Amino acid sequence: MSRSPSVLITGASGEIGHGLIARLAAGAARPVVTLDLNPLPPEVAPRVRQQFVGSILDTALLERVLAEYEVDRVYHLAALLSTRSEFSPALAHKVNVEGALNLLEFAQRQGESHGRPVVFFYPSSIAAFGLPDPATKAKAGRVAEDEYNVPTTMYGANKLYCEHLGRYYARHYKQLAAGPATGRVDFRCVRFPGLISADTVPSGGTSDYAPEMLHAAAAGTPYDCFVRPDTRIPFMAMPDAVDCILRLTAAPRAALTRTVYNVGAFAPTAAEVEAVARAAFPAARLGTKVDEKRQGIVDSWPADVDDAAARRDWGHAPRYDFAGCFRDYLIPRIKTRYAGATS
Ligand code: AKB
């Protein structure tokens, strides 16, 4: 098989992967190749050129992708999320850090073989922040990228370290000329807030309470939110998250003043999310049962983020604010998805 210019998405079977594959396939600029432990769902699979089912820790499998495809764009989405990582920290480190390093090496070697920089998108997280206590969180307000970089979870520590690994590959490792960012890996990263999708329900994260609450309300299943009603962290609608990825990866390299960008959209409390879920689905059976461990994790995340650099450098402009996200995106689609569930 001849090597053809392609895009590689790892973790493609996850929430972000679904939305990204749909958008990339619609644009059809380059064929999409995926790598995930789980096969793609049958409705998604026809949109990709080839799916490799396996682990990002399997370097022989990565060699196969390298041999068969000329990848010049990597979306490295595979990761264990925050709650799951707290239960298996050593495994989280393996997947989240060693896996990311394998992909950065893969990108470096791809770049060396075809002679062009490989754009490498990495989704970091608000988990890279660590605010010491609720009083500091309340006072801090919208936190900038370089503040409070003291994560309290394995996942957050993994994300922060991988941001640094990416910066190292982009700005210091095997640079081709004097001056910044002339390497083979063109690393670009956003710190995502909690994401909410109408089409998928997340698993293993700590921001999951918002999407879980909404999907349970629509399905008519009882749900106890695991954080206090006054808990506030930033969230974003999944289509805006995919927009962020596409905008950042399309931006001219010279326009980017950072390798890591905050991105925000809206920042409701858990009580505000519950109120809109109840208004849309009056039969919802929602309660609260605080899980202290998970509460501690979200208490260490900022109430909101300062995303001025993303807006300035590559035009971050989320379509949905809190009201619009529920009114125009989540509620109508979720109503259709669960039609009949509560009747
Ligand atoms: C999680 O909760 O682990 C993720 C995240 C905020 O990175 N959704």
Coordinates of C-alpha atoms and ligand atoms in Angstrom, one line a residue:
M1 CA 0.0 0.0 0.0
S2 CA 1.4 3.5 -0.8
R3 CA 1.7 6.0 2.0
S4 CA -0.9 8.7 1.5
P5 CA -1.2 12.0 3.4
S6 CA -3.6 11.4 6.2
V7 CA -4.9 12.5 9.6
L8 CA -4.5 10.2 12.7
I9 CA -7.0 10.3 15.5
T10 CA -6.3 8.4 18.7
G11 CA -9.1 7.7 21.2
A12 CA -11.4 8.1 18.2
S13 CA -14.2 6.1 19.9
G14 CA -14.5 8.6 22.6
E15 CA -16.9 11.6 22.9
I16 CA -14.7 14.2 21.1
G17 CA -13.6 11.6 18.5
H18 CA -17.2 11.1 17.3
G19 CA -17.7 14.9 16.7
L20 CA -14.3 15.4 15.2
I21 CA -14.6 12.5 12.7
A22 CA -18.0 13.8 11.5
R23 CA -16.5 17.3 10.8
L24 CA -13.3 16.1 9.3
A25 CA -15.1 13.6 7.1
A26 CA -17.5 16.3 5.9
G27 CA -14.5 18.5 4.9
A28 CA -12.8 15.5 3.3
A29 CA -9.4 17.4 3.0
R30 CA -7.4 14.3 4.0
P31 CA -8.4 10.7 4.8
V32 CA -8.9 9.9 8.5
V33 CA -7.2 7.0 10.1
T34 CA -8.1 6.1 13.7
L35 CA -6.5 4.2 16.6
D36 CA -8.6 3.1 19.6
L37 CA -8.9 0.2 22.0
N38 CA -12.6 -0.1 20.9
P39 CA -13.9 -0.4 17.4
L40 CA -15.8 2.6 16.1
P41 CA -19.6 2.4 16.2
P42 CA -21.0 1.1 12.9
E43 CA -22.5 4.5 12.0
V44 CA -19.1 6.2 12.4
A45 CA -16.8 3.5 10.9
P46 CA -17.7 4.2 7.2
R47 CA -16.4 7.8 7.6
V48 CA -12.8 6.7 8.1
R49 CA -10.2 5.2 5.7
Q50 CA -8.9 2.6 8.2
Q51 CA -9.4 1.9 11.9
F52 CA -6.6 0.3 13.9
V53 CA -8.0 -1.4 16.9
G54 CA -5.4 -1.4 19.6
S55 CA -3.4 0.5 22.2
I56 CA -1.3 3.7 22.0
L57 CA 1.2 1.8 24.1
D58 CA 1.7 -0.8 21.3
T59 CA 4.7 0.6 19.5
A60 CA 4.6 -2.1 16.9
L61 CA 1.1 -1.0 15.9
L62 CA 2.3 2.6 15.7
E63 CA 5.1 1.4 13.4
R64 CA 2.5 -0.1 11.2
V65 CA 0.6 3.2 10.9
L66 CA 3.9 5.0 10.3
A67 CA 4.7 2.5 7.5
E68 CA 1.3 2.7 5.8
Y69 CA 0.3 6.4 6.1
E70 CA 2.0 9.7 5.6
V71 CA 0.4 11.4 8.6
D72 CA 0.8 15.2 8.8
R73 CA -1.9 15.9 11.5
V74 CA -2.3 14.0 14.7
Y75 CA -5.3 14.5 17.1
H76 CA -4.2 12.6 20.2
L77 CA -7.4 12.2 22.1
A78 CA -6.8 8.9 23.9
A79 CA -6.7 9.3 27.7
L80 CA -8.0 8.0 31.0
L81 CA -10.2 10.8 32.5
S82 CA -9.9 12.2 36.0
T83 CA -12.1 10.1 38.3
R84 CA -10.9 6.9 36.6
S85 CA -7.3 8.0 36.9
E86 CA -7.6 8.4 40.7
F87 CA -8.6 4.8 41.0
S88 CA -5.7 3.5 38.8
P89 CA -3.0 6.2 39.0
A90 CA -0.1 4.0 37.7
L91 CA -2.2 2.9 34.7
A92 CA -3.3 6.5 34.1
H93 CA 0.4 7.5 34.0
K94 CA 1.1 4.8 31.5
V95 CA -1.7 5.6 29.2
N96 CA -1.7 9.4 29.6
V97 CA 2.0 10.1 29.7
E98 CA 3.8 7.2 28.0
G99 CA 1.0 7.1 25.4
A100 CA 1.4 10.8 24.7
L101 CA 5.2 10.4 24.4
N102 CA 4.7 7.5 22.0
L103 CA 2.5 9.7 19.8
L104 CA 4.9 12.7 20.0
E105 CA 7.7 10.3 18.9
F106 CA 5.5 9.0 16.1
A107 CA 4.8 12.6 14.9
Q108 CA 8.5 13.5 15.1
R109 CA 9.4 10.4 12.9
Q110 CA 6.5 11.1 10.5
G111 CA 7.8 14.7 10.1
E112 CA 11.3 13.5 9.5
S113 CA 10.1 11.0 6.9
H114 CA 8.0 13.4 4.8
G115 CA 9.8 16.6 5.6
R116 CA 6.9 18.7 6.8
P117 CA 5.9 19.7 10.3
V118 CA 3.2 17.5 11.8
V119 CA 0.4 19.5 13.5
F120 CA -0.2 17.7 16.8
F121 CA -3.4 18.6 18.6
Y122 CA -3.5 17.7 22.3
P123 CA -6.6 18.2 24.5
S124 CA -5.4 19.2 27.9
S125 CA -7.9 20.1 30.7
I126 CA -8.9 22.5 33.4
A127 CA -7.6 19.6 35.6
A128 CA -4.1 21.0 34.9
F129 CA -5.0 23.7 37.5
G130 CA -5.1 23.1 41.2
L131 CA -6.6 25.7 43.4
P132 CA -5.8 25.1 47.1
D133 CA -9.2 25.8 48.7
P134 CA -12.7 27.1 47.9
A135 CA -11.9 30.6 49.2
T136 CA -9.0 30.9 46.8
K137 CA -11.2 29.5 44.0
A138 CA -13.9 32.1 44.7
K139 CA -11.3 34.9 44.8
A140 CA -9.4 33.8 41.7
G141 CA -12.3 34.1 39.3
R142 CA -11.2 33.6 35.7
V143 CA -7.8 31.9 35.9
A144 CA -5.1 32.5 33.2
E145 CA -3.0 29.7 31.7
D146 CA 0.1 30.2 33.9
E147 CA -1.7 30.6 37.2
Y148 CA -2.3 27.8 39.8
N149 CA -0.5 25.1 37.8
V150 CA -0.4 22.8 40.8
P151 CA -2.8 20.0 40.0
T152 CA -4.1 17.7 42.8
T153 CA -4.9 14.7 40.6
M154 CA -2.9 12.1 38.7
Y155 CA -4.9 13.1 35.6
G156 CA -4.2 16.8 36.1
A157 CA -0.5 16.1 36.7
N158 CA -0.4 13.9 33.5
K159 CA -2.0 16.7 31.5
L160 CA 0.3 19.4 32.7
Y161 CA 3.4 17.3 32.1
C162 CA 2.2 16.4 28.6
E163 CA 1.7 20.1 27.8
H164 CA 5.4 20.5 28.7
L165 CA 6.4 17.5 26.7
G166 CA 4.6 19.0 23.7
R167 CA 6.3 22.3 24.2
Y168 CA 9.6 20.6 24.4
Y169 CA 9.1 18.8 21.0
A170 CA 7.7 21.9 19.4
R171 CA 10.3 24.4 20.6
H172 CA 13.5 22.6 21.7
Y173 CA 13.9 19.1 20.4
K174 CA 15.8 18.7 17.1
Q175 CA 15.0 22.3 15.9
L176 CA 15.9 22.8 12.2
A177 CA 17.0 26.4 12.5
A178 CA 17.7 29.2 15.0
G179 CA 14.6 30.8 16.4
P180 CA 11.4 29.4 18.0
A181 CA 9.3 26.5 16.8
T182 CA 11.1 25.1 13.8
G183 CA 10.9 21.5 14.8
R184 CA 9.0 18.6 13.1
V185 CA 6.2 18.6 15.7
D186 CA 3.9 21.6 15.7
F187 CA 2.3 21.0 19.1
R188 CA -1.0 22.9 19.7
C189 CA -3.0 22.4 22.9
V190 CA -6.2 23.6 24.5
R191 CA -7.2 23.2 28.1
F192 CA -10.8 22.0 27.7
P193 CA -13.4 22.7 30.4
G194 CA -16.1 20.1 31.0
L195 CA -17.8 19.1 27.7
I196 CA -21.4 18.4 27.2
S197 CA -22.7 16.5 24.2
A198 CA -26.2 15.7 23.1
D199 CA -25.1 12.5 21.4
T200 CA -22.8 10.8 23.9
V201 CA -22.6 10.4 27.7
P202 CA -19.0 10.6 29.1
S203 CA -17.5 8.1 31.4
G204 CA -14.7 8.3 34.0
G205 CA -14.6 12.1 34.2
T206 CA -15.4 14.4 37.1
S207 CA -17.2 17.0 35.1
D208 CA -19.6 14.2 34.1
Y209 CA -22.2 15.3 36.6
A210 CA -23.6 18.0 34.2
P211 CA -24.1 15.7 31.1
E212 CA -25.2 12.8 33.3
M213 CA -27.8 15.0 35.0
L214 CA -29.2 16.1 31.7
H215 CA -29.3 12.7 30.0
A216 CA -30.8 11.1 33.1
A217 CA -33.5 13.8 33.2
A218 CA -34.3 13.2 29.5
A219 CA -34.3 9.4 29.9
G220 CA -36.5 9.6 33.0
T221 CA -34.0 7.7 35.1
P222 CA -33.2 8.7 38.7
Y223 CA -29.9 10.5 39.2
D224 CA -28.0 11.9 42.2
C225 CA -25.6 14.6 41.3
F226 CA -22.2 13.9 43.1
V227 CA -21.3 17.5 43.8
R228 CA -22.8 20.3 45.8
P229 CA -25.4 22.5 44.1
D230 CA -23.1 25.6 44.5
T231 CA -20.2 23.9 42.6
R232 CA -19.1 26.0 39.6
I233 CA -16.7 25.0 36.8
P234 CA -16.5 26.0 33.2
F235 CA -18.3 24.0 30.5
M236 CA -18.6 24.0 26.7
A237 CA -20.9 22.4 24.1
M238 CA -19.3 19.6 22.2
P239 CA -19.7 21.4 18.7
D240 CA -17.8 24.3 20.1
A241 CA -15.1 22.0 21.4
V242 CA -14.7 20.5 17.9
D243 CA -14.7 24.1 16.5
C244 CA -11.8 24.9 18.9
I245 CA -9.8 21.9 17.6
L246 CA -10.4 22.8 13.9
R247 CA -9.7 26.5 14.4
L248 CA -6.5 26.0 16.4
T249 CA -5.1 23.4 14.0
A250 CA -5.9 25.6 11.0
A251 CA -4.3 28.7 12.4
P252 CA -1.0 29.9 10.9
R253 CA 1.9 28.8 13.1
A254 CA 3.2 32.3 13.2
A255 CA 0.0 33.6 14.8
L256 CA 0.3 31.3 17.9
T257 CA 2.1 33.0 20.8
R258 CA 1.6 30.0 23.1
T259 CA 1.5 26.2 22.8
V260 CA -1.3 25.9 25.4
Y261 CA -4.5 27.9 25.5
N262 CA -7.4 28.2 27.9
V263 CA -10.8 28.0 26.2
G264 CA -14.1 28.9 27.9
A265 CA -17.7 29.2 27.0
F266 CA -19.9 29.4 30.2
A267 CA -19.6 28.5 33.8
P268 CA -22.8 27.5 35.6
T269 CA -23.3 26.0 39.0
A270 CA -24.6 22.4 39.4
A271 CA -27.8 24.0 40.6
E272 CA -28.2 26.0 37.5
V273 CA -27.7 22.9 35.3
E274 CA -30.3 21.1 37.4
A275 CA -32.7 23.9 37.0
V276 CA -32.6 23.9 33.2
A277 CA -32.8 20.1 33.1
R278 CA -35.9 20.2 35.3
A279 CA -37.5 23.0 33.2
A280 CA -37.0 20.9 30.1
F281 CA -37.9 17.6 31.6
P282 CA -40.4 18.2 34.4
A283 CA -40.6 14.5 35.3
A284 CA -36.9 14.5 36.0
R285 CA -35.9 12.6 39.2
L286 CA -32.8 14.4 40.2
G287 CA -31.2 14.6 43.7
T288 CA -27.8 15.3 45.2
K289 CA -25.5 12.8 47.0
V290 CA -22.1 14.4 47.4
D291 CA -19.1 12.2 46.7
E292 CA -16.4 13.9 48.8
K293 CA -13.5 12.7 46.6
R294 CA -15.0 13.9 43.4
Q295 CA -16.2 17.1 45.1
G296 CA -12.6 17.7 46.2
I297 CA -11.4 17.4 42.6
V298 CA -13.9 19.9 41.1
D299 CA -13.2 22.3 44.1
S300 CA -9.6 22.3 42.9
W301 CA -10.6 23.3 39.3
P302 CA -11.2 27.0 38.5
A303 CA -14.7 28.5 38.5
D304 CA -13.9 29.9 35.1
V305 CA -10.9 30.5 32.8
D306 CA -9.4 33.6 31.1
D307 CA -9.3 32.6 27.4
A308 CA -8.2 36.0 26.0
A309 CA -5.1 34.5 24.3
A310 CA -7.2 31.9 22.3
R311 CA -9.7 34.6 21.2
R312 CA -6.8 36.9 20.1
D313 CA -4.5 34.4 18.4
W314 CA -6.8 32.0 16.6
G315 CA -10.3 33.4 16.9
H316 CA -11.8 31.3 19.6
A317 CA -15.5 32.3 19.6
P318 CA -17.9 29.8 21.1
R319 CA -21.3 29.7 19.5
Y320 CA -23.1 28.7 22.6
D321 CA -23.5 30.5 25.9
F322 CA -25.3 28.7 28.8
A323 CA -28.8 29.5 27.7
G324 CA -28.2 28.9 24.0
C325 CA -26.4 25.7 24.6
F326 CA -29.4 24.2 26.3
R327 CA -32.1 25.9 24.3
D328 CA -30.7 25.5 20.8
Y329 CA -28.4 22.4 21.0
L330 CA -28.8 20.1 24.0
I331 CA -32.5 20.1 24.7
P332 CA -33.9 19.7 21.2
R333 CA -31.4 16.9 20.3
I334 CA -31.7 15.1 23.6
K335 CA -35.5 15.2 23.4
T336 CA -35.4 13.5 20.0
R337 CA -32.8 11.0 21.3
Y338 CA -34.9 9.9 24.3
A339 CA -38.3 10.4 22.7
G340 CA -40.8 8.2 24.4
A341 CA -38.5 7.4 27.3
T342 CA -40.5 9.4 29.9
S343 CA -44.0 9.0 28.5
Ligands
AKB1 C1 -12.8 15.1 33.4 O1 -13.8 15.4 34.1 O2 -11.9 14.3 33.7 C2 -12.7 15.7 32.0 C3 -11.9 17.0 32.1 C4 -12.5 18.2 32.7 O3 -10.8 17.0 31.7 N1 -14.0 16.0 31.5

